[in-house]
Coordinates of C-alpha atoms in Angstrom, one line a residue:
Chain P
M54 CA 0.0 0.0 0.0
S55 CA 1.3 3.4 -0.9
K56 CA 1.9 5.8 2.1
K57 CA 0.6 9.1 0.8
A58 CA -2.5 8.0 -1.1
P59 CA -4.3 5.2 0.7
K60 CA -7.3 4.9 -1.6
G61 CA -6.2 6.0 -5.1
E62 CA -7.0 4.0 -8.2
Y63 CA -3.4 3.0 -8.8
I64 CA -0.6 1.6 -6.6
E65 CA 2.7 3.0 -7.7
T66 CA 5.7 0.6 -7.3
D67 CA 9.3 1.6 -6.7
T68 CA 10.1 1.4 -10.4
G69 CA 7.2 3.7 -11.3
N70 CA 4.6 1.1 -12.4
K71 CA 1.0 2.2 -11.9
V72 CA -1.0 -0.9 -11.2
S73 CA -4.8 -0.6 -10.7
R74 CA -6.1 -1.9 -7.4
R75 CA -8.9 -3.5 -9.4
S76 CA -6.5 -5.4 -11.8
Q77 CA -6.5 -9.2 -11.5
I78 CA -2.9 -10.3 -11.5
I79 CA -2.4 -14.0 -10.9
G80 CA 1.1 -15.4 -10.1
T81 CA 2.8 -12.1 -9.4
A82 CA 6.1 -13.9 -8.5
N83 CA 6.5 -14.9 -12.2
I84 CA 5.9 -11.5 -13.7
I85 CA 8.6 -9.0 -14.5
L86 CA 7.5 -5.3 -15.0
G87 CA 10.3 -3.2 -16.5
G88 CA 9.0 0.0 -14.9
K89 CA 6.7 3.0 -15.8
T90 CA 4.1 0.5 -17.0
V91 CA 0.4 1.3 -16.5
I92 CA -2.0 -1.6 -15.7
Q93 CA -5.6 -0.5 -15.6
A94 CA -8.6 -2.0 -13.9
E95 CA -9.8 -5.5 -14.7
V96 CA -6.7 -6.4 -16.5
I97 CA -5.9 -10.1 -16.1
I98 CA -2.2 -11.2 -16.2
R99 CA -1.7 -15.0 -16.0
G100 CA 1.7 -15.3 -14.3
D101 CA 0.7 -18.7 -13.0
L102 CA 1.0 -20.4 -16.4
L103 CA 4.6 -21.2 -16.2
R104 CA 6.9 -23.0 -18.5
T105 CA 7.0 -26.7 -17.4
Y106 CA 9.1 -28.0 -20.2
P107 CA 12.8 -27.7 -19.1
S108 CA 14.6 -25.2 -21.3
S109 CA 18.0 -26.0 -22.7
S110 CA 19.5 -22.5 -22.2
G111 CA 18.5 -22.4 -18.6
D112 CA 16.4 -19.3 -19.3
G113 CA 14.9 -18.8 -16.0
G114 CA 15.1 -15.1 -15.9
K115 CA 16.8 -13.1 -13.2
G116 CA 18.0 -15.0 -10.1
G117 CA 16.8 -18.3 -11.3
H118 CA 13.2 -17.3 -10.9
P119 CA 10.9 -18.7 -13.6
V120 CA 9.3 -16.0 -15.7
A121 CA 5.8 -16.4 -17.3
V122 CA 5.3 -12.8 -18.4
A123 CA 8.1 -10.3 -19.0
I124 CA 7.0 -6.7 -19.7
G125 CA 9.3 -3.8 -20.7
R126 CA 9.1 -0.1 -19.8
Y127 CA 6.4 2.4 -20.6
C128 CA 3.8 -0.2 -21.5
F129 CA 0.1 0.6 -21.2
F130 CA -2.6 -2.1 -20.6
A131 CA -6.0 -0.7 -21.0
R132 CA -9.1 -1.8 -19.1
A133 CA -10.0 -5.5 -19.2
C134 CA -7.3 -6.8 -21.4
D135 CA -5.9 -10.2 -20.8
L136 CA -2.2 -11.3 -21.0
R137 CA -1.8 -15.0 -21.1
P138 CA 1.3 -17.1 -21.9
P139 CA 0.6 -19.4 -24.8
G140 CA 0.8 -23.2 -24.5
K141 CA 1.4 -26.0 -26.9
M142 CA 2.4 -29.7 -27.2
Y143 CA 6.1 -30.2 -27.7
K144 CA 7.9 -33.6 -27.8
G145 CA 4.8 -35.2 -26.3
T146 CA 4.5 -32.9 -23.3
F147 CA 2.3 -29.8 -22.9
S148 CA 4.0 -26.7 -21.7
H149 CA 3.3 -23.0 -21.6
Y150 CA 5.9 -20.6 -22.9
P151 CA 6.8 -17.1 -21.7
L152 CA 5.0 -14.1 -23.1
K153 CA 7.5 -11.3 -23.7
I154 CA 6.5 -7.7 -24.2
A155 CA 9.1 -5.1 -25.1
D156 CA 8.9 -1.3 -24.4
H157 CA 6.3 1.3 -25.3
V158 CA 3.6 -1.3 -26.1
F159 CA 0.0 -0.1 -26.0
I160 CA -2.8 -2.7 -25.6
G161 CA -6.4 -1.5 -26.0
P162 CA -9.3 -2.4 -23.9
S163 CA -10.7 -5.9 -23.9
S164 CA -7.9 -7.3 -26.1
I165 CA -6.6 -10.8 -25.4
I166 CA -2.9 -11.4 -25.9
E167 CA -1.5 -14.9 -26.2
A168 CA 1.5 -14.0 -28.3
A169 CA 5.0 -15.2 -27.7
L170 CA 6.7 -11.9 -28.4
V171 CA 5.5 -8.3 -28.8
G172 CA 8.2 -5.9 -30.0
S173 CA 8.8 -2.3 -29.0
H174 CA 6.4 0.5 -30.0
V175 CA 3.6 -1.8 -30.9
N176 CA 0.0 -0.4 -30.8
I177 CA -2.8 -3.0 -30.4
G178 CA -6.3 -1.6 -30.6
A179 CA -9.4 -2.5 -28.7
N180 CA -11.1 -5.9 -28.7
C181 CA -8.2 -7.6 -30.6
I182 CA -7.4 -11.2 -30.2
I183 CA -3.7 -12.0 -30.7
G184 CA -3.5 -15.8 -31.2
K185 CA -1.1 -18.2 -29.6
F186 CA 2.6 -17.9 -30.4
V187 CA 2.2 -14.8 -32.6
I188 CA 5.4 -12.8 -33.0
I189 CA 4.9 -9.1 -33.5
K190 CA 8.0 -7.1 -34.5
D191 CA 8.7 -3.4 -33.7
F192 CA 6.5 -0.5 -34.8
V193 CA 3.4 -2.5 -35.6
R194 CA -0.1 -1.2 -35.4
V195 CA -3.0 -3.6 -34.9
L196 CA -6.3 -2.0 -35.6
N197 CA -9.5 -2.4 -33.5
G198 CA -11.2 -5.8 -33.6
T199 CA -8.5 -7.7 -35.4
V200 CA -8.1 -11.4 -34.9
V201 CA -4.5 -12.3 -35.4
P202 CA -4.3 -16.1 -36.2
P203 CA -2.0 -18.3 -34.1
N204 CA 1.7 -18.5 -35.1
M205 CA 1.6 -15.5 -37.4
V206 CA 4.7 -13.4 -37.6
I207 CA 4.0 -9.7 -38.2
P208 CA 7.0 -7.8 -39.7
S209 CA 8.1 -4.4 -38.6
F210 CA 6.1 -1.2 -39.7
S211 CA 3.0 -3.2 -40.6
V212 CA -0.6 -2.2 -40.1
V213 CA -2.7 -5.3 -39.4
A214 CA -6.5 -5.5 -39.5
G215 CA -9.4 -7.9 -40.2
I216 CA -10.6 -11.4 -39.3
P217 CA -8.3 -13.1 -39.8
G218 CA -5.7 -10.4 -39.4
R219 CA -3.7 -9.5 -42.5
V220 CA -1.1 -6.9 -43.2
V221 CA -3.2 -4.1 -44.8
G222 CA -0.6 -1.3 -44.9
E223 CA 2.6 0.2 -43.7
V224 CA 3.3 2.6 -40.9
S225 CA 4.6 5.8 -42.5
E226 CA 7.7 7.4 -41.1
G227 CA 5.9 10.5 -39.8
E228 CA 3.7 8.3 -37.6
V229 CA 6.5 6.7 -35.7
D230 CA 6.5 9.5 -33.0
G231 CA 2.9 8.6 -32.1
F232 CA 4.1 5.3 -30.6
D233 CA 5.9 6.9 -27.7
L234 CA 3.9 6.2 -24.6
R235 CA 5.8 8.5 -22.1
D236 CA 3.1 11.2 -22.2
I237 CA 0.3 8.7 -21.6
Y238 CA 2.2 7.4 -18.6
R239 CA 2.5 10.8 -17.2
S240 CA -1.1 11.6 -17.8
I241 CA -2.2 8.7 -15.5
G242 CA -2.8 10.3 -12.1
N243 CA -3.7 8.6 -9.0
Chain N
M267 CA -26.7 -10.9 -11.1
S268 CA -29.6 -10.6 -8.7
S269 CA -32.9 -12.0 -10.1
S270 CA -36.1 -10.2 -9.2
K271 CA -38.1 -13.4 -9.6
R272 CA -38.9 -15.6 -6.7
V273 CA -36.8 -18.8 -6.7
S274 CA -37.9 -21.9 -4.8
T275 CA -34.8 -22.8 -3.0
A276 CA -32.9 -19.5 -2.9
P277 CA -29.8 -19.7 -0.7
A278 CA -28.9 -16.2 0.6
A279 CA -25.3 -16.5 -0.3
P280 CA -24.3 -16.7 -4.0
K281 CA -23.1 -20.2 -3.3
S282 CA -24.9 -22.7 -5.6
P283 CA -25.5 -26.4 -5.0
T284 CA -22.7 -28.3 -6.6
V285 CA -21.5 -31.8 -7.3
L286 CA -17.7 -31.6 -7.7
A287 CA -15.5 -34.5 -8.5
P288 CA -12.6 -34.9 -6.1
T289 CA -10.1 -34.6 -9.0
L290 CA -11.5 -31.3 -10.2
V291 CA -9.1 -28.3 -10.3
I292 CA -10.8 -25.0 -9.6
G293 CA -9.1 -21.7 -9.2
E294 CA -9.8 -19.6 -6.2
H295 CA -11.4 -16.7 -8.0
A296 CA -13.9 -18.8 -10.1
V297 CA -17.5 -17.8 -9.5
L298 CA -20.2 -20.4 -9.2
T299 CA -23.6 -18.8 -8.8
G300 CA -27.2 -19.7 -9.2
T301 CA -29.8 -21.9 -7.6
Y302 CA -29.7 -25.0 -9.9
L303 CA -27.2 -27.8 -9.6
I304 CA -23.7 -27.4 -11.1
T305 CA -22.0 -30.7 -11.8
L306 CA -18.3 -30.7 -12.6
G307 CA -16.6 -33.9 -13.7
S308 CA -13.3 -35.4 -12.8
N309 CA -10.0 -33.9 -14.2
T310 CA -11.7 -30.8 -15.3
V311 CA -10.0 -27.5 -14.9
V312 CA -11.8 -24.3 -14.1
H313 CA -9.5 -21.3 -14.4
P314 CA -9.7 -18.4 -12.0
R315 CA -12.3 -15.7 -12.9
T316 CA -14.6 -18.1 -14.7
K317 CA -18.3 -17.5 -14.2
L318 CA -20.7 -20.4 -14.0
N319 CA -24.2 -19.2 -13.6
S320 CA -27.0 -21.7 -12.9
T321 CA -29.7 -19.1 -12.1
Y322 CA -31.9 -20.3 -14.9
A323 CA -30.9 -23.9 -15.6
P324 CA -28.6 -26.6 -14.2
I325 CA -25.1 -27.0 -15.7
T326 CA -23.3 -30.3 -16.2
I327 CA -19.7 -30.4 -17.3
G328 CA -18.0 -33.7 -18.1
N329 CA -14.5 -35.0 -17.5
N330 CA -11.2 -33.5 -18.9
C331 CA -12.7 -30.2 -19.7
I332 CA -10.8 -26.8 -19.6
I333 CA -12.9 -23.7 -18.9
S334 CA -10.7 -20.6 -19.2
E335 CA -10.9 -17.3 -17.3
R336 CA -13.6 -14.7 -18.0
S337 CA -15.8 -17.2 -19.9
I338 CA -19.4 -17.3 -18.9
I339 CA -21.2 -20.6 -18.8
G340 CA -24.9 -21.0 -18.3
L341 CA -28.1 -19.2 -19.4
Q342 CA -27.9 -15.5 -18.9
S343 CA -31.6 -14.9 -19.2
P344 CA -34.7 -17.1 -18.6
G345 CA -35.2 -19.9 -21.0
S346 CA -36.1 -23.6 -20.8
D347 CA -34.7 -25.0 -17.6
Q348 CA -33.6 -28.2 -19.3
G349 CA -30.1 -27.4 -18.4
M350 CA -26.9 -27.5 -20.3
T351 CA -24.5 -30.4 -20.8
I352 CA -20.9 -30.1 -21.7
E353 CA -19.4 -33.4 -22.6
N354 CA -15.9 -34.7 -22.0
G355 CA -12.8 -33.0 -23.3
V356 CA -14.3 -29.7 -24.2
V357 CA -12.1 -26.6 -24.1
V358 CA -13.7 -23.2 -23.6
E359 CA -11.2 -20.4 -24.1
V360 CA -11.0 -16.9 -22.7
G361 CA -14.1 -14.7 -22.7
A362 CA -16.4 -17.2 -24.5
I363 CA -20.1 -17.1 -23.7
V364 CA -21.8 -20.5 -23.7
E365 CA -25.6 -20.7 -23.3
A366 CA -25.9 -23.9 -25.3
K367 CA -28.1 -26.9 -24.5
S368 CA -25.4 -29.4 -25.2
I369 CA -21.8 -29.3 -26.4
G370 CA -20.4 -32.5 -27.9
E371 CA -17.2 -34.3 -26.9
G372 CA -13.9 -32.7 -27.8
S373 CA -15.3 -29.4 -29.0
I374 CA -13.2 -26.3 -28.8
I375 CA -14.8 -22.9 -28.2
E376 CA -12.2 -20.3 -28.9
V377 CA -11.6 -16.8 -27.5
N378 CA -14.7 -14.5 -27.3
A379 CA -16.9 -17.0 -29.2
K380 CA -20.6 -17.0 -28.4
I381 CA -22.9 -20.0 -28.3
G382 CA -26.5 -18.9 -28.4
K383 CA -29.3 -20.1 -26.1
H384 CA -30.3 -23.8 -26.5
A385 CA -27.9 -24.4 -29.4
V386 CA -26.7 -27.9 -29.9
L387 CA -23.1 -28.5 -30.8
G388 CA -22.0 -31.8 -32.2
K389 CA -18.8 -33.7 -31.4
H390 CA -15.3 -32.3 -32.2
C391 CA -16.6 -28.9 -33.4
K392 CA -14.4 -25.9 -33.4
I393 CA -15.9 -22.5 -33.0
G394 CA -13.3 -19.9 -34.0
P395 CA -12.5 -16.6 -32.2
M396 CA -15.4 -14.2 -32.1
C397 CA -17.7 -16.6 -34.0
E398 CA -21.3 -16.9 -33.1
V399 CA -23.7 -19.8 -33.0
G400 CA -27.3 -18.6 -33.1
E401 CA -30.1 -19.5 -30.7
H402 CA -31.6 -23.0 -31.1
E403 CA -29.1 -23.8 -33.9
I404 CA -27.9 -27.3 -34.4
V405 CA -24.3 -27.7 -35.4
P406 CA -23.4 -31.1 -36.8
D407 CA -20.3 -33.1 -35.7
F408 CA -16.8 -32.0 -36.9
T409 CA -18.0 -28.5 -38.0
V410 CA -15.4 -25.7 -37.9
L411 CA -16.7 -22.1 -37.7
F412 CA -14.2 -19.5 -38.6
G413 CA -13.8 -16.0 -40.0
N414 CA -17.1 -14.1 -40.6
G415 CA -19.5 -17.0 -40.2
M416 CA -17.8 -19.3 -42.7
R417 CA -18.0 -23.0 -41.9
R418 CA -16.5 -26.3 -43.1
I419 CA -16.4 -29.9 -42.0
D420 CA -13.1 -31.1 -40.7
R421 CA -12.7 -34.9 -40.9
S422 CA -9.0 -35.1 -40.6
G423 CA -9.4 -37.9 -38.1
V424 CA -7.1 -36.5 -35.4
E425 CA -9.8 -36.1 -32.8
D426 CA -8.3 -38.8 -30.6
L427 CA -5.0 -37.0 -30.6
K428 CA -6.7 -33.8 -29.7
L429 CA -8.4 -35.4 -26.8
K430 CA -5.1 -36.7 -25.6
M431 CA -3.6 -33.2 -25.9
V432 CA -6.4 -31.8 -23.8
A433 CA -5.7 -34.5 -21.2
R434 CA -2.0 -33.5 -21.1
Q435 CA -2.9 -29.9 -20.8
V436 CA -5.1 -30.7 -17.8
E437 CA -2.2 -32.6 -16.2
I438 CA 0.0 -29.5 -16.5
L439 CA -2.7 -27.1 -15.4
R440 CA -3.3 -29.2 -12.3
K441 CA 0.3 -28.5 -11.2
L442 CA 0.1 -24.7 -12.0
I443 CA -3.3 -23.7 -10.7
P444 CA -3.6 -23.7 -6.9
N445 CA -6.6 -25.8 -6.3
N446 CA -9.4 -24.4 -4.1
L447 CA -11.9 -27.2 -4.3
A448 CA -12.8 -26.9 -0.6
K449 CA -14.1 -23.3 -1.0
F450 CA -16.8 -24.4 -3.5
K451 CA -18.0 -27.5 -1.6

C-alpha cells in the first residue's frame, strides 16, 4: 500500500509502475515489470501459467526465478485486457511458454494477448485477439477488432487488420512518433 | 446478477448447489452462482475468474474439460430449464459465452466466441475466435466455424490425438493452478 494516497486507483511501485487496485494479476512472482508501466482495472495477467518443459539454455530469468510474463518499460494495458502465456504440445508434453512484451507497447481495452513476443512500439487496438505464439516485431499497429491467427509473424512497420488479421498497410515514417507512450504514462494520475 | 423473480430454494449466499468430482481443479477466483445444480466432472480445470451461472438452468460439465478465465457458462436470461451439458474433453477459451443446451465431446470454443441459447453443438466442433452460433441452432459433428460466419467440416481424423492433448494440458494445469476445491463444496 502506498503511504501518501491510501485509496487511489493506482498503486505505484518503486520502479514507477502504476497498477490498478482492481486489476486481477495472478502469479505475481512470475511476472517482470520493467518500470513505468500502467495496468488499468480488470486487466488479467496470468503469471501462473509457467513453463514446465525444461529449457535448454536455462532461461529462468533473473536470479533463477521462472518467468511467465516479461514486460518492458512504458507499456500501457487498458481496461479488461488479458495477457496469457501461450501453451502447446512439444515432444509429447504440454507446456506454456513465456510471453515477452518489449517497451512502449499499448494494448487496447478488452484485447486478449496470447502472443510469444510483442516488439517495441507496438500499438494494439481495442477488442483484438492475438493468437497463440504470434510474434509481433517493432513499430506495428494492430487495428481495433483484429483477430490475429495463431503462429503469425508480423513484420516491422506493418498495419494489421481484419478477421483473420492480414497486413493491410505500412506505418509511415511520420507516424512513428505517435508510438511513444511516455506522455500517456505521465497523464495517468492517481 | 440478482434476479427479481422468486426462486424456490434460494440460498442467501451466492453459493450454488454443486456436485464436484474430487479430482477437479478449480481456481480460487472462479465464480459459481445460481440456484440450480452445477456438476463438474473429474479432471476438469476451471480457471480463476470463470463464471458459471446456474440461475436459470442446471449445468453439467464432463471430464477432462478446460474452462478458461472470463468465460461465462450457463443461461444469462430465462429460458427452458432443461439445463446444459458439456461433454468430456471440451475446451472453452478466454471470454467465451456459452448458453448452449449441449456441447459434444472434444469441441473447442475459442476466444470470445458466443454459443446462443439452446444451441446444440456436435462432437469435435471448433468455434473460432469471435464466431457466433445462433439460438436453437444445431451444429453437426466436426464442424469448424471461422472468420465471418464461414464453416466447413473437418474430418482429418485426429480427434483422438486432440483429446489426448487436452488431457496432457489438464495434467499441467493441475500443477500450475492452486486448487481451491474446498471453497466451493
